[in-house]
C-alpha cells in the first residue's frame, strides 16, 4: 500500500512521511523540465500535500500556478482482506 | 485560534476535532436550504475536511457537486507572539 510513497513517476510526486522539503525539491525538478507536476496524497498525508504545494508555489517557484485540485475516494484492500475507503487528493501545478 | 472550529457561520462549516458525522450533518443542513456550503479547515484538519466532503457527497447528498476547491496559506500569530504559517483549505459544495 505504501510502495509508491516516495516515488516520482510520470510527473507525479507521492506524499509520504519524509520531510516536506524532499517533496518540494522533487516537484521542482519536474516543474523545471517545463512539465506539469501532480502532487498526490492519501489519508492523513493530504494535509502534508497541501503544505508541500503551498511552500513550493510561495517560496520556491513563484511562476507556478494551481491548475486543478481534485479530491476523491479510493477503495483499498488491506493485508487482511478488509475493504476500506480512504480519501485522496491530487494537486496539479503548472510551471507558468 | 481554535474558537471557530465547530461553528457554522455564513454557510461555512469549520472542521475541528469532533467526529466526522457531526460535520457531515452540519453541511447537510446548509445544503438542504438550497444554498452552497463551504467546508473550511486548517493544518492537520485538512485531511479530515476531505473525508467530510467525500462522505457527504458519496453517501448522503448524491446530487451535490464540488464547485471549487481552494488552498492557501494563513499567517497566524501564536499566543506567545510568534508568527506561523499554516495551510488552509476551502471546499465549496453546491447542492445540485
PDB file of C-alpha atoms in Angstrom:
ATOM      1  CA  UNK A   1       0.000   0.000   0.000  1.00  0.00           C
ATOM      2  CA  UNK A   2       2.822   2.410   0.689  1.00  0.00           C
ATOM      3  CA  UNK A   3       5.105   1.293  -2.104  1.00  0.00           C
ATOM      4  CA  UNK A   4       4.871   4.437  -4.182  1.00  0.00           C
ATOM      5  CA  UNK A   5       5.041   6.967  -1.431  1.00  0.00           C
ATOM      6  CA  UNK A   6       8.395   8.486  -2.296  1.00  0.00           C
ATOM      7  CA  UNK A   7       8.241   7.736  -5.987  1.00  0.00           C
ATOM      8  CA  UNK A   8       8.146  10.303  -8.683  1.00  0.00           C
ATOM      9  CA  UNK A   9       6.696   8.664 -11.735  1.00  0.00           C
ATOM     10  CA  UNK A  10       5.013  10.221 -14.759  1.00  0.00           C
ATOM     11  CA  UNK A  11       5.421  13.735 -13.353  1.00  0.00           C
ATOM     12  CA  UNK A  12       3.748  12.854 -10.051  1.00  0.00           C
ATOM     13  CA  UNK A  13       5.063  13.213  -6.521  1.00  0.00           C
ATOM     14  CA  UNK A  14       3.521  10.842  -3.963  1.00  0.00           C
ATOM     15  CA  UNK A  15       3.498  12.363  -0.495  1.00  0.00           C
ATOM     16  CA  UNK A  16       4.572  10.092   2.366  1.00  0.00           C
ATOM     17  CA  UNK A  17       6.342  10.561   5.681  1.00  0.00           C
ATOM     18  CA  UNK A  18       9.622  12.128   4.579  1.00  0.00           C
ATOM     19  CA  UNK A  19      10.464  15.758   5.343  1.00  0.00           C
ATOM     20  CA  UNK A  20       8.428  18.335   3.468  1.00  0.00           C
ATOM     21  CA  UNK A  21      11.438  19.735   1.594  1.00  0.00           C
ATOM     22  CA  UNK A  22      12.172  16.377  -0.056  1.00  0.00           C
ATOM     23  CA  UNK A  23       8.828  16.567  -1.830  1.00  0.00           C
ATOM     24  CA  UNK A  24       9.185  20.266  -2.623  1.00  0.00           C
ATOM     25  CA  UNK A  25      12.521  19.537  -4.336  1.00  0.00           C
ATOM     26  CA  UNK A  26      11.126  16.541  -6.221  1.00  0.00           C
ATOM     27  CA  UNK A  27       8.288  18.711  -7.536  1.00  0.00           C
ATOM     28  CA  UNK A  28      10.711  21.480  -8.542  1.00  0.00           C
ATOM     29  CA  UNK A  29      12.733  19.047 -10.654  1.00  0.00           C
ATOM     30  CA  UNK A  30       9.586  18.173 -12.585  1.00  0.00           C
ATOM     31  CA  UNK A  31       8.463  21.799 -12.989  1.00  0.00           C
ATOM     32  CA  UNK A  32      11.950  22.827 -14.146  1.00  0.00           C
ATOM     33  CA  UNK A  33      11.554  20.472 -17.086  1.00  0.00           C
ATOM     34  CA  UNK A  34       8.673  22.689 -18.161  1.00  0.00           C
ATOM     35  CA  UNK A  35       6.099  19.989 -17.480  1.00  0.00           C
ATOM     36  CA  UNK A  36       3.131  19.967 -15.138  1.00  0.00           C
ATOM     37  CA  UNK A  37       3.571  18.310 -11.766  1.00  0.00           C
ATOM     38  CA  UNK A  38       0.889  16.373  -9.879  1.00  0.00           C
ATOM     39  CA  UNK A  39       1.181  16.100  -6.114  1.00  0.00           C
ATOM     40  CA  UNK A  40      -0.723  13.057  -4.856  1.00  0.00           C
ATOM     41  CA  UNK A  41      -1.619  12.003  -1.334  1.00  0.00           C
ATOM     42  CA  UNK A  42      -3.963   9.722   0.552  1.00  0.00           C
ATOM     43  CA  UNK A  43      -5.491   9.883   4.031  1.00  0.00           C
ATOM     44  CA  UNK A  44      -3.587  11.890   6.593  1.00  0.00           C
ATOM     45  CA  UNK A  45      -0.855  12.776   4.108  1.00  0.00           C
ATOM     46  CA  UNK A  46      -3.359  15.103   2.406  1.00  0.00           C
ATOM     47  CA  UNK A  47      -2.572  17.921   4.859  1.00  0.00           C
ATOM     48  CA  UNK A  48       1.105  17.387   4.138  1.00  0.00           C
ATOM     49  CA  UNK A  49       0.468  17.593   0.384  1.00  0.00           C
ATOM     50  CA  UNK A  50      -1.164  20.997   0.805  1.00  0.00           C
ATOM     51  CA  UNK A  51       1.869  22.197   2.800  1.00  0.00           C
ATOM     52  CA  UNK A  52       4.211  20.965   0.053  1.00  0.00           C
ATOM     53  CA  UNK A  53       2.201  22.705  -2.667  1.00  0.00           C
ATOM     54  CA  UNK A  54       1.927  25.992  -0.780  1.00  0.00           C
ATOM     55  CA  UNK A  55       5.640  26.137   0.111  1.00  0.00           C
ATOM     56  CA  UNK A  56       6.569  25.226  -3.459  1.00  0.00           C
ATOM     57  CA  UNK A  57       4.465  27.965  -5.014  1.00  0.00           C
ATOM     58  CA  UNK A  58       5.030  30.743  -2.495  1.00  0.00           C
ATOM     59  CA  UNK A  59       8.705  30.240  -1.701  1.00  0.00           C
ATOM     60  CA  UNK A  60      10.433  28.331  -4.473  1.00  0.00           C
ATOM     61  CA  UNK A  61       8.550  28.563  -7.730  1.00  0.00           C
ATOM     62  CA  UNK A  62       6.523  31.793  -7.833  1.00  0.00           C
ATOM     63  CA  UNK A  63       5.669  31.461 -11.512  1.00  0.00           C
ATOM     64  CA  UNK A  64       3.860  28.157 -10.839  1.00  0.00           C
ATOM     65  CA  UNK A  65       0.089  28.064 -10.583  1.00  0.00           C
ATOM     66  CA  UNK A  66      -2.567  25.635  -9.418  1.00  0.00           C
ATOM     67  CA  UNK A  67      -4.150  24.144 -12.485  1.00  0.00           C
ATOM     68  CA  UNK A  68      -6.505  21.691 -10.830  1.00  0.00           C
ATOM     69  CA  UNK A  69      -7.256  20.343  -7.362  1.00  0.00           C
ATOM     70  CA  UNK A  70      -9.167  17.061  -7.249  1.00  0.00           C
ATOM     71  CA  UNK A  71     -10.370  15.036  -4.313  1.00  0.00           C
ATOM     72  CA  UNK A  72     -11.789  11.530  -4.461  1.00  0.00           C
ATOM     73  CA  UNK A  73     -12.186   8.281  -2.546  1.00  0.00           C
ATOM     74  CA  UNK A  74     -10.065   5.182  -3.170  1.00  0.00           C
ATOM     75  CA  UNK A  75     -11.249   1.716  -2.235  1.00  0.00           C
ATOM     76  CA  UNK A  76      -8.288  -0.208  -0.856  1.00  0.00           C
ATOM     77  CA  UNK A  77      -7.989  -3.782   0.330  1.00  0.00           C
ATOM     78  CA  UNK A  78      -5.913  -4.216   3.472  1.00  0.00           C
ATOM     79  CA  UNK A  79      -3.468  -7.059   4.004  1.00  0.00           C
ATOM     80  CA  UNK A  80      -6.126  -8.943   5.987  1.00  0.00           C
ATOM     81  CA  UNK A  81      -8.611  -8.696   3.135  1.00  0.00           C
ATOM     82  CA  UNK A  82     -10.757  -5.941   4.580  1.00  0.00           C
ATOM     83  CA  UNK A  83     -12.042  -3.198   2.305  1.00  0.00           C
ATOM     84  CA  UNK A  84     -11.513   0.342   3.400  1.00  0.00           C
ATOM     85  CA  UNK A  85     -12.219   3.716   1.877  1.00  0.00           C
ATOM     86  CA  UNK A  86      -9.567   6.381   2.001  1.00  0.00           C
ATOM     87  CA  UNK A  87      -9.746   9.955   0.752  1.00  0.00           C
ATOM     88  CA  UNK A  88      -7.202  11.024  -1.815  1.00  0.00           C
ATOM     89  CA  UNK A  89      -6.134  14.296  -3.342  1.00  0.00           C
ATOM     90  CA  UNK A  90      -4.351  15.353  -6.492  1.00  0.00           C
ATOM     91  CA  UNK A  91      -2.946  18.847  -6.901  1.00  0.00           C
ATOM     92  CA  UNK A  92      -1.923  19.678 -10.464  1.00  0.00           C
ATOM     93  CA  UNK A  93       0.620  22.506 -10.722  1.00  0.00           C
ATOM     94  CA  UNK A  94       1.685  24.100 -13.989  1.00  0.00           C
ATOM     95  CA  UNK A  95       5.113  25.756 -14.238  1.00  0.00           C
ATOM     96  CA  UNK A  96       3.713  29.054 -15.510  1.00  0.00           C
TER      97      UNK A  96
ATOM     98  CA  UNK B   1      -7.058  30.336  17.439  1.00  0.00           C
ATOM     99  CA  UNK B   2      -9.432  27.416  17.648  1.00  0.00           C
ATOM    100  CA  UNK B   3     -12.504  29.380  18.565  1.00  0.00           C
ATOM    101  CA  UNK B   4     -14.406  28.840  15.334  1.00  0.00           C
ATOM    102  CA  UNK B   5     -13.722  25.187  14.857  1.00  0.00           C
ATOM    103  CA  UNK B   6     -17.215  23.860  15.386  1.00  0.00           C
ATOM    104  CA  UNK B   7     -19.008  26.941  14.165  1.00  0.00           C
ATOM    105  CA  UNK B   8     -21.266  27.063  11.181  1.00  0.00           C
ATOM    106  CA  UNK B   9     -21.499  30.665  10.110  1.00  0.00           C
ATOM    107  CA  UNK B  10     -22.447  32.173   6.763  1.00  0.00           C
ATOM    108  CA  UNK B  11     -22.905  28.734   5.170  1.00  0.00           C
ATOM    109  CA  UNK B  12     -19.478  27.531   6.265  1.00  0.00           C
ATOM    110  CA  UNK B  13     -18.525  24.505   8.319  1.00  0.00           C
ATOM    111  CA  UNK B  14     -15.199  24.770  10.178  1.00  0.00           C
ATOM    112  CA  UNK B  15     -13.596  21.367  10.652  1.00  0.00           C
ATOM    113  CA  UNK B  16     -12.150  20.644  14.097  1.00  0.00           C
ATOM    114  CA  UNK B  17     -11.708  17.572  16.250  1.00  0.00           C
ATOM    115  CA  UNK B  18     -15.290  16.373  16.569  1.00  0.00           C
ATOM    116  CA  UNK B  19     -16.499  13.171  14.924  1.00  0.00           C
ATOM    117  CA  UNK B  20     -16.754  13.277  11.150  1.00  0.00           C
ATOM    118  CA  UNK B  21     -20.518  12.792  11.110  1.00  0.00           C
ATOM    119  CA  UNK B  22     -21.097  15.989  13.110  1.00  0.00           C
ATOM    120  CA  UNK B  23     -19.632  17.993  10.266  1.00  0.00           C
ATOM    121  CA  UNK B  24     -21.387  15.950   7.590  1.00  0.00           C
ATOM    122  CA  UNK B  25     -24.729  16.694   9.266  1.00  0.00           C
ATOM    123  CA  UNK B  26     -23.924  20.400   9.674  1.00  0.00           C
ATOM    124  CA  UNK B  27     -23.111  20.617   5.971  1.00  0.00           C
ATOM    125  CA  UNK B  28     -26.321  18.767   5.044  1.00  0.00           C
ATOM    126  CA  UNK B  29     -28.412  21.293   6.948  1.00  0.00           C
ATOM    127  CA  UNK B  30     -26.869  24.085   4.861  1.00  0.00           C
ATOM    128  CA  UNK B  31     -27.251  22.223   1.545  1.00  0.00           C
ATOM    129  CA  UNK B  32     -30.865  21.360   2.358  1.00  0.00           C
ATOM    130  CA  UNK B  33     -31.628  25.089   2.444  1.00  0.00           C
ATOM    131  CA  UNK B  34     -30.642  25.114  -1.216  1.00  0.00           C
ATOM    132  CA  UNK B  35     -27.526  27.174  -0.557  1.00  0.00           C
ATOM    133  CA  UNK B  36     -23.898  26.408  -1.220  1.00  0.00           C
ATOM    134  CA  UNK B  37     -21.836  25.085   1.652  1.00  0.00           C
ATOM    135  CA  UNK B  38     -18.150  25.841   2.251  1.00  0.00           C
ATOM    136  CA  UNK B  39     -16.110  23.353   4.274  1.00  0.00           C
ATOM    137  CA  UNK B  40     -13.085  25.057   5.816  1.00  0.00           C
ATOM    138  CA  UNK B  41     -10.061  23.607   7.587  1.00  0.00           C
ATOM    139  CA  UNK B  42      -6.542  24.489   8.613  1.00  0.00           C
ATOM    140  CA  UNK B  43      -3.406  22.426   9.159  1.00  0.00           C
ATOM    141  CA  UNK B  44      -3.948  18.791  10.026  1.00  0.00           C
ATOM    142  CA  UNK B  45      -7.714  19.140   9.879  1.00  0.00           C
ATOM    143  CA  UNK B  46      -7.429  19.435   6.095  1.00  0.00           C
ATOM    144  CA  UNK B  47      -7.385  15.635   5.700  1.00  0.00           C
ATOM    145  CA  UNK B  48     -10.484  15.480   7.880  1.00  0.00           C
ATOM    146  CA  UNK B  49     -12.221  18.100   5.713  1.00  0.00           C
ATOM    147  CA  UNK B  50     -11.659  15.956   2.617  1.00  0.00           C
ATOM    148  CA  UNK B  51     -13.171  12.942   4.423  1.00  0.00           C
ATOM    149  CA  UNK B  52     -16.213  15.020   5.404  1.00  0.00           C
ATOM    150  CA  UNK B  53     -16.725  16.260   1.842  1.00  0.00           C
ATOM    151  CA  UNK B  54     -16.321  12.823   0.268  1.00  0.00           C
ATOM    152  CA  UNK B  55     -18.688  11.109   2.714  1.00  0.00           C
ATOM    153  CA  UNK B  56     -21.231  13.892   2.294  1.00  0.00           C
ATOM    154  CA  UNK B  57     -21.258  13.712  -1.491  1.00  0.00           C
ATOM    155  CA  UNK B  58     -20.998   9.958  -1.964  1.00  0.00           C
ATOM    156  CA  UNK B  59     -23.227   8.729   0.857  1.00  0.00           C
ATOM    157  CA  UNK B  60     -25.636  11.435   1.949  1.00  0.00           C
ATOM    158  CA  UNK B  61     -26.129  14.041  -0.741  1.00  0.00           C
ATOM    159  CA  UNK B  62     -25.514  12.485  -4.166  1.00  0.00           C
ATOM    160  CA  UNK B  63     -26.896  15.483  -6.044  1.00  0.00           C
ATOM    161  CA  UNK B  64     -24.217  17.736  -4.534  1.00  0.00           C
ATOM    162  CA  UNK B  65     -21.145  18.666  -6.528  1.00  0.00           C
ATOM    163  CA  UNK B  66     -17.775  20.229  -5.890  1.00  0.00           C
ATOM    164  CA  UNK B  67     -17.908  23.772  -7.147  1.00  0.00           C
ATOM    165  CA  UNK B  68     -14.473  24.942  -6.093  1.00  0.00           C
ATOM    166  CA  UNK B  69     -11.521  23.682  -4.066  1.00  0.00           C
ATOM    167  CA  UNK B  70      -9.085  26.335  -2.868  1.00  0.00           C
ATOM    168  CA  UNK B  71      -5.899  26.003  -0.872  1.00  0.00           C
ATOM    169  CA  UNK B  72      -3.937  28.864   0.641  1.00  0.00           C
ATOM    170  CA  UNK B  73      -1.645  29.842   3.495  1.00  0.00           C
ATOM    171  CA  UNK B  74      -2.763  31.775   6.565  1.00  0.00           C
ATOM    172  CA  UNK B  75      -0.359  33.801   8.674  1.00  0.00           C
ATOM    173  CA  UNK B  76      -1.303  33.337  12.297  1.00  0.00           C
ATOM    174  CA  UNK B  77       0.164  34.847  15.453  1.00  0.00           C
ATOM    175  CA  UNK B  78       0.504  32.408  18.335  1.00  0.00           C
ATOM    176  CA  UNK B  79      -0.266  33.274  21.935  1.00  0.00           C
ATOM    177  CA  UNK B  80       3.427  33.929  22.556  1.00  0.00           C
ATOM    178  CA  UNK B  81       3.607  36.413  19.693  1.00  0.00           C
ATOM    179  CA  UNK B  82       5.332  34.141  17.187  1.00  0.00           C
ATOM    180  CA  UNK B  83       4.232  34.221  13.564  1.00  0.00           C
ATOM    181  CA  UNK B  84       3.485  30.920  11.939  1.00  0.00           C
ATOM    182  CA  UNK B  85       2.219  29.901   8.544  1.00  0.00           C
ATOM    183  CA  UNK B  86      -0.485  27.291   8.308  1.00  0.00           C
ATOM    184  CA  UNK B  87      -2.058  25.799   5.212  1.00  0.00           C
ATOM    185  CA  UNK B  88      -5.788  26.137   4.821  1.00  0.00           C
ATOM    186  CA  UNK B  89      -8.402  24.682   2.518  1.00  0.00           C
ATOM    187  CA  UNK B  90     -11.893  25.647   1.420  1.00  0.00           C
ATOM    188  CA  UNK B  91     -14.159  23.189  -0.342  1.00  0.00           C
ATOM    189  CA  UNK B  92     -17.237  24.792  -1.899  1.00  0.00           C
ATOM    190  CA  UNK B  93     -20.111  22.361  -2.473  1.00  0.00           C
ATOM    191  CA  UNK B  94     -23.249  23.234  -4.393  1.00  0.00           C
ATOM    192  CA  UNK B  95     -26.489  21.331  -3.667  1.00  0.00           C
ATOM    193  CA  UNK B  96     -27.039  20.385  -7.310  1.00  0.00           C
TER     194      UNK B  96
END
